[in-house]
PDB file of C-alpha atoms in Angstrom:
ATOM      1  CA  LEU A   1       2.918  -8.670  13.057  1.00  0.00           C
ATOM      2  CA  ARG A   2       3.433  -7.914  16.735  1.00  0.00           C
ATOM      3  CA  VAL A   3       3.248  -4.155  16.061  1.00  0.00           C
ATOM      4  CA  LEU A   4      -0.005  -4.641  14.151  1.00  0.00           C
ATOM      5  CA  GLY A   5      -1.413  -6.645  17.080  1.00  0.00           C
ATOM      6  CA  GLU A   6      -0.363  -3.872  19.488  1.00  0.00           C
ATOM      7  CA  MET A   7      -2.208  -1.423  17.278  1.00  0.00           C
ATOM      8  CA  GLY A   8      -5.431  -3.422  17.725  1.00  0.00           C
ATOM      9  CA  TYR A   9      -5.489  -5.388  14.447  1.00  0.00           C
ATOM     10  CA  ASP A  10      -6.930  -8.799  15.183  1.00  0.00           C
ATOM     11  CA  HIS A  11      -6.267 -10.255  11.766  1.00  0.00           C
ATOM     12  CA  VAL A  12      -4.000  -9.660   8.783  1.00  0.00           C
ATOM     13  CA  VAL A  13      -4.125 -10.994   5.282  1.00  0.00           C
ATOM     14  CA  VAL A  14      -0.968 -12.268   3.608  1.00  0.00           C
ATOM     15  CA  ASN A  15      -1.043 -12.394  -0.138  1.00  0.00           C
ATOM     16  CA  THR A  16       1.009 -15.235  -1.534  1.00  0.00           C
ATOM     17  CA  ALA A  17       1.736 -16.699  -4.932  1.00  0.00           C
ATOM     18  CA  TYR A  18       5.329 -17.928  -4.584  1.00  0.00           C
ATOM     19  CA  ARG A  19       5.786 -20.906  -2.224  1.00  0.00           C
ATOM     20  CA  SER A  20       2.229 -20.846  -0.945  1.00  0.00           C
ATOM     21  CA  ASP A  21       2.628 -24.283   0.663  1.00  0.00           C
ATOM     22  CA  ALA A  22       5.496 -22.953   2.770  1.00  0.00           C
ATOM     23  CA  MET A  23       3.413 -19.963   3.808  1.00  0.00           C
ATOM     24  CA  LYS A  24       0.601 -22.288   4.870  1.00  0.00           C
ATOM     25  CA  GLN A  25       3.048 -24.133   7.122  1.00  0.00           C
ATOM     26  CA  ILE A  26       4.323 -20.888   8.634  1.00  0.00           C
ATOM     27  CA  VAL A  27       0.783 -19.731   9.336  1.00  0.00           C
ATOM     28  CA  ALA A  28      -0.084 -23.051  10.926  1.00  0.00           C
ATOM     29  CA  HIS A  29       2.698 -22.548  13.459  1.00  0.00           C
ATOM     30  CA  ALA A  30       2.276 -18.817  14.075  1.00  0.00           C
ATOM     31  CA  PRO A  31       2.580 -17.749  17.746  1.00  0.00           C
ATOM     32  CA  PRO A  32      -0.716 -16.874  19.442  1.00  0.00           C
ATOM     33  CA  GLU A  33       0.362 -13.337  20.429  1.00  0.00           C
ATOM     34  CA  ILE A  34       0.150 -12.062  16.833  1.00  0.00           C
ATOM     35  CA  PRO A  35      -2.988 -11.293  14.862  1.00  0.00           C
ATOM     36  CA  THR A  36      -4.683 -14.169  13.076  1.00  0.00           C
ATOM     37  CA  ILE A  37      -3.112 -14.650   9.644  1.00  0.00           C
ATOM     38  CA  LEU A  38      -5.396 -15.280   6.715  1.00  0.00           C
ATOM     39  CA  LEU A  39      -3.888 -16.304   3.393  1.00  0.00           C
ATOM     40  CA  SER A  40      -4.947 -15.004   0.049  1.00  0.00           C
ATOM     41  CA  VAL A  41      -3.440 -17.476  -2.335  1.00  0.00           C
ATOM     42  CA  GLU A  42      -3.018 -16.580  -6.014  1.00  0.00           C
ATOM     43  CA  GLU A  43      -3.297 -19.591  -8.304  1.00  0.00           C
ATOM     44  CA  ASN A  44      -2.042 -17.321 -11.073  1.00  0.00           C
ATOM     45  CA  ARG A  45       0.095 -14.251 -10.492  1.00  0.00           C
ATOM     46  CA  LEU A  46      -2.066 -11.208 -10.190  1.00  0.00           C
ATOM     47  CA  GLY A  47       0.599  -8.517  -9.749  1.00  0.00           C
ATOM     48  CA  THR A  48       0.723  -5.922  -6.963  1.00  0.00           C
ATOM     49  CA  ALA A  49      -2.729  -4.428  -7.646  1.00  0.00           C
ATOM     50  CA  GLY A  50      -4.452  -7.673  -8.592  1.00  0.00           C
ATOM     51  CA  GLY A  51      -3.190  -9.303  -5.448  1.00  0.00           C
ATOM     52  CA  VAL A  52      -4.490  -6.463  -3.261  1.00  0.00           C
ATOM     53  CA  ALA A  53      -7.874  -6.567  -5.078  1.00  0.00           C
ATOM     54  CA  LYS A  54      -8.160 -10.307  -4.440  1.00  0.00           C
ATOM     55  CA  ALA A  55      -7.067 -10.015  -0.786  1.00  0.00           C
ATOM     56  CA  SER A  56      -9.535  -7.170  -0.150  1.00  0.00           C
ATOM     57  CA  SER A  57     -12.327  -9.707  -0.182  1.00  0.00           C
ATOM     58  CA  PHE A  58     -11.282 -10.554   3.400  1.00  0.00           C
ATOM     59  CA  PHE A  59     -12.199  -7.049   4.580  1.00  0.00           C
ATOM     60  CA  GLN A  60     -15.364  -4.997   4.876  1.00  0.00           C
ATOM     61  CA  GLU A  61     -16.190  -3.017   1.746  1.00  0.00           C
ATOM     62  CA  ASP A  62     -16.259   0.342   3.583  1.00  0.00           C
ATOM     63  CA  GLU A  63     -12.919   0.102   5.373  1.00  0.00           C
ATOM     64  CA  SER A  64      -9.490   1.350   4.391  1.00  0.00           C
ATOM     65  CA  ILE A  65      -6.677  -1.235   4.168  1.00  0.00           C
ATOM     66  CA  LEU A  66      -3.154  -0.832   5.516  1.00  0.00           C
ATOM     67  CA  ILE A  67      -0.763  -2.360   2.953  1.00  0.00           C
ATOM     68  CA  LEU A  68       2.768  -3.479   3.913  1.00  0.00           C
ATOM     69  CA  ASN A  69       5.060  -4.974   1.308  1.00  0.00           C
ATOM     70  CA  GLY A  70       6.407  -8.220   2.793  1.00  0.00           C
ATOM     71  CA  ASP A  71       9.954  -7.458   1.814  1.00  0.00           C
ATOM     72  CA  VAL A  72      10.186  -4.144   3.622  1.00  0.00           C
ATOM     73  CA  VAL A  73      11.304  -3.796   7.190  1.00  0.00           C
ATOM     74  CA  SER A  74      10.955  -0.433   8.852  1.00  0.00           C
ATOM     75  CA  GLY A  75      10.713   1.287  12.199  1.00  0.00           C
ATOM     76  CA  MET A  76       8.069   3.790  11.058  1.00  0.00           C
ATOM     77  CA  ASP A  77       5.226   4.630  13.361  1.00  0.00           C
ATOM     78  CA  LEU A  78       2.303   3.030  11.628  1.00  0.00           C
ATOM     79  CA  ARG A  79      -0.150   4.652  14.011  1.00  0.00           C
ATOM     80  CA  GLN A  80       0.832   8.080  12.682  1.00  0.00           C
ATOM     81  CA  LEU A  81       0.274   6.883   9.140  1.00  0.00           C
ATOM     82  CA  VAL A  82      -3.192   5.506  10.027  1.00  0.00           C
ATOM     83  CA  GLU A  83      -4.095   8.730  11.877  1.00  0.00           C
ATOM     84  CA  ALA A  84      -2.873  10.928   9.028  1.00  0.00           C
ATOM     85  CA  HIS A  85      -4.972   8.943   6.534  1.00  0.00           C
ATOM     86  CA  GLY A  86      -8.049   9.217   8.760  1.00  0.00           C
ATOM     87  CA  ARG A  87      -7.652  12.995   9.007  1.00  0.00           C
ATOM     88  CA  SER A  88      -6.972  13.521   5.330  1.00  0.00           C
ATOM     89  CA  ASN A  89      -9.900  11.721   3.690  1.00  0.00           C
ATOM     90  CA  ALA A  90      -7.335  10.833   1.001  1.00  0.00           C
ATOM     91  CA  TRP A  91      -7.874   8.321  -1.764  1.00  0.00           C
ATOM     92  CA  ALA A  92      -4.580   6.764  -0.653  1.00  0.00           C
ATOM     93  CA  THR A  93      -1.845   7.632   1.839  1.00  0.00           C
ATOM     94  CA  LEU A  94       1.693   6.672   0.878  1.00  0.00           C
ATOM     95  CA  ALA A  95       4.580   6.425   3.353  1.00  0.00           C
ATOM     96  CA  VAL A  96       7.618   7.914   1.657  1.00  0.00           C
ATOM     97  CA  PHE A  97      11.251   8.312   2.603  1.00  0.00           C
ATOM     98  CA  ARG A  98      13.657  11.072   1.615  1.00  0.00           C
ATOM     99  CA  ASN A  99      17.352  10.456   1.859  1.00  0.00           C
ATOM    100  CA  SER A 100      19.844  12.777   0.205  1.00  0.00           C
ATOM    101  CA  ALA A 101      22.415   9.966   0.233  1.00  0.00           C
ATOM    102  CA  PHE A 102      20.336   8.078  -2.318  1.00  0.00           C
ATOM    103  CA  PRO A 103      20.493   9.033  -6.008  1.00  0.00           C
ATOM    104  CA  ASP A 104      17.728  11.361  -7.161  1.00  0.00           C
ATOM    105  CA  ALA A 105      16.669   8.738  -9.684  1.00  0.00           C
ATOM    106  CA  LEU A 106      15.308   6.625  -6.815  1.00  0.00           C
ATOM    107  CA  HIS A 107      13.062   9.427  -5.569  1.00  0.00           C
ATOM    108  CA  LYS A 108      10.022   8.620  -7.717  1.00  0.00           C
ATOM    109  CA  VAL A 109       7.287  10.228  -5.660  1.00  0.00           C
ATOM    110  CA  ALA A 110       6.860  13.982  -5.886  1.00  0.00           C
ATOM    111  CA  TYR A 111       4.791  15.919  -3.386  1.00  0.00           C
ATOM    112  CA  ASP A 112       3.595  19.445  -2.806  1.00  0.00           C
ATOM    113  CA  GLU A 113       3.934  21.725   0.267  1.00  0.00           C
ATOM    114  CA  GLU A 114       0.813  20.162   1.847  1.00  0.00           C
ATOM    115  CA  GLY A 115       2.204  16.646   1.407  1.00  0.00           C
ATOM    116  CA  ARG A 116      -0.093  15.691  -1.438  1.00  0.00           C
ATOM    117  CA  VAL A 117       1.429  13.400  -4.018  1.00  0.00           C
ATOM    118  CA  VAL A 118       1.554  15.159  -7.431  1.00  0.00           C
ATOM    119  CA  SER A 119       3.418  12.539  -9.414  1.00  0.00           C
ATOM    120  CA  VAL A 120       4.625   8.945  -9.196  1.00  0.00           C
ATOM    121  CA  ALA A 121       7.407   7.941 -11.589  1.00  0.00           C
ATOM    122  CA  ASP A 122       6.885  11.231 -13.425  1.00  0.00           C
ATOM    123  CA  VAL A 123       3.184  10.589 -14.136  1.00  0.00           C
ATOM    124  CA  CYS A 124       1.537  13.793 -12.914  1.00  0.00           C
ATOM    125  CA  THR A 125      -1.838  14.851 -11.727  1.00  0.00           C
ATOM    126  CA  GLU A 126      -3.937  16.723 -14.235  1.00  0.00           C
ATOM    127  CA  SER A 127      -5.622  18.762 -11.600  1.00  0.00           C
ATOM    128  CA  SER A 128      -4.924  22.482 -11.892  1.00  0.00           C
ATOM    129  CA  HIS A 129      -5.472  23.203  -8.178  1.00  0.00           C
ATOM    130  CA  VAL A 130      -2.554  21.120  -7.043  1.00  0.00           C
ATOM    131  CA  ASN A 131       0.467  23.112  -5.895  1.00  0.00           C
ATOM    132  CA  PRO A 132       3.760  22.671  -7.703  1.00  0.00           C
ATOM    133  CA  GLN A 133       6.167  19.976  -6.591  1.00  0.00           C
ATOM    134  CA  VAL A 134       8.342  20.886  -3.635  1.00  0.00           C
ATOM    135  CA  GLY A 135       9.937  17.566  -2.772  1.00  0.00           C
ATOM    136  CA  ARG A 136      10.726  14.070  -4.019  1.00  0.00           C
ATOM    137  CA  ALA A 137      10.899  10.858  -2.040  1.00  0.00           C
ATOM    138  CA  ILE A 138      11.005   7.079  -2.281  1.00  0.00           C
ATOM    139  CA  TYR A 139       7.805   5.054  -1.790  1.00  0.00           C
ATOM    140  CA  THR A 140       8.435   2.669   1.081  1.00  0.00           C
ATOM    141  CA  GLY A 141       6.029  -0.095   0.142  1.00  0.00           C
ATOM    142  CA  THR A 142       3.670   1.012   2.941  1.00  0.00           C
ATOM    143  CA  MET A 143       0.340   2.686   2.248  1.00  0.00           C
ATOM    144  CA  ILE A 144      -3.261   2.937   3.174  1.00  0.00           C
ATOM    145  CA  MET A 145      -5.894   2.454   0.479  1.00  0.00           C
ATOM    146  CA  SER A 146      -9.380   3.909   0.771  1.00  0.00           C
ATOM    147  CA  PRO A 147     -12.306   1.735  -0.213  1.00  0.00           C
ATOM    148  CA  GLU A 148     -12.592   3.835  -3.420  1.00  0.00           C
ATOM    149  CA  PHE A 149      -8.991   3.074  -4.320  1.00  0.00           C
ATOM    150  CA  ILE A 150      -9.516  -0.611  -3.723  1.00  0.00           C
ATOM    151  CA  ARG A 151     -12.688  -0.672  -5.857  1.00  0.00           C
ATOM    152  CA  SER A 152     -10.736   1.032  -8.717  1.00  0.00           C
ATOM    153  CA  LEU A 153      -8.318  -1.872  -9.060  1.00  0.00           C
ATOM    154  CA  PRO A 154      -8.818  -4.427 -11.830  1.00  0.00           C
ATOM    155  CA  THR A 155      -9.945  -7.792 -10.549  1.00  0.00           C
ATOM    156  CA  ASP A 156     -10.004  -9.724 -13.779  1.00  0.00           C
ATOM    157  CA  ARG A 157      -6.349  -9.660 -14.749  1.00  0.00           C
ATOM    158  CA  GLU A 158      -2.791  -9.180 -13.571  1.00  0.00           C
ATOM    159  CA  ALA A 159      -2.432  -5.562 -12.503  1.00  0.00           C
ATOM    160  CA  CYS A 160       0.216  -3.149 -11.176  1.00  0.00           C
ATOM    161  CA  LEU A 161      -0.372  -0.698  -8.328  1.00  0.00           C
ATOM    162  CA  LYS A 162       1.637   1.945 -10.098  1.00  0.00           C
ATOM    163  CA  GLU A 163       0.149   1.636 -13.584  1.00  0.00           C
ATOM    164  CA  ASP A 164      -3.405   0.562 -12.620  1.00  0.00           C
ATOM    165  CA  GLY A 165      -3.729   2.384  -9.347  1.00  0.00           C
ATOM    166  CA  PHE A 166      -1.486   5.426  -8.672  1.00  0.00           C
ATOM    167  CA  TRP A 167      -1.323   6.713 -12.289  1.00  0.00           C
ATOM    168  CA  PRO A 168      -5.049   6.655 -13.014  1.00  0.00           C
ATOM    169  CA  GLY A 169      -5.680   8.265  -9.613  1.00  0.00           C
ATOM    170  CA  LEU A 170      -3.249  11.021 -10.299  1.00  0.00           C
ATOM    171  CA  ARG A 171      -4.681  11.639 -13.741  1.00  0.00           C
ATOM    172  CA  GLU A 172      -8.105  12.021 -12.176  1.00  0.00           C
ATOM    173  CA  GLY A 173      -6.734  14.510  -9.620  1.00  0.00           C
TER     174      GLY A 173
END
């Protein structure tokens, strides 16, 4: 949260379903030097995509959203990710990690020589102009979603980012 504040974010949204009352207590006692925390509370579990779709109501319709899974800690430079997304005009920008010490089975994201994702969990893009796969990596739980990506997510049911977000996006090129 401090890093996000240093980057200029003045508020963050925390999506919560499990132990929402405890999260409300934590937010009530948050230190003043971090961005304001807004809670998006799920009465019924909405899944990874449904939760993002619900939480997006806290943001302007025309802005991209930086998504950080709450159970991931990293030292990555989030500014570089935000800048890369801004330059790319991408539907989504995923932060990935490649580590040869990890089994290949964990490397579920394939990308081409320009860094474009060409498959997630072996669901591939149908676009013929995409270069062949040159590398595989692990999705870190950190991404930036364009407004178009956010609008594509189901809002009326439990939904999964992979199945209801990444895969349809890849299939559409």
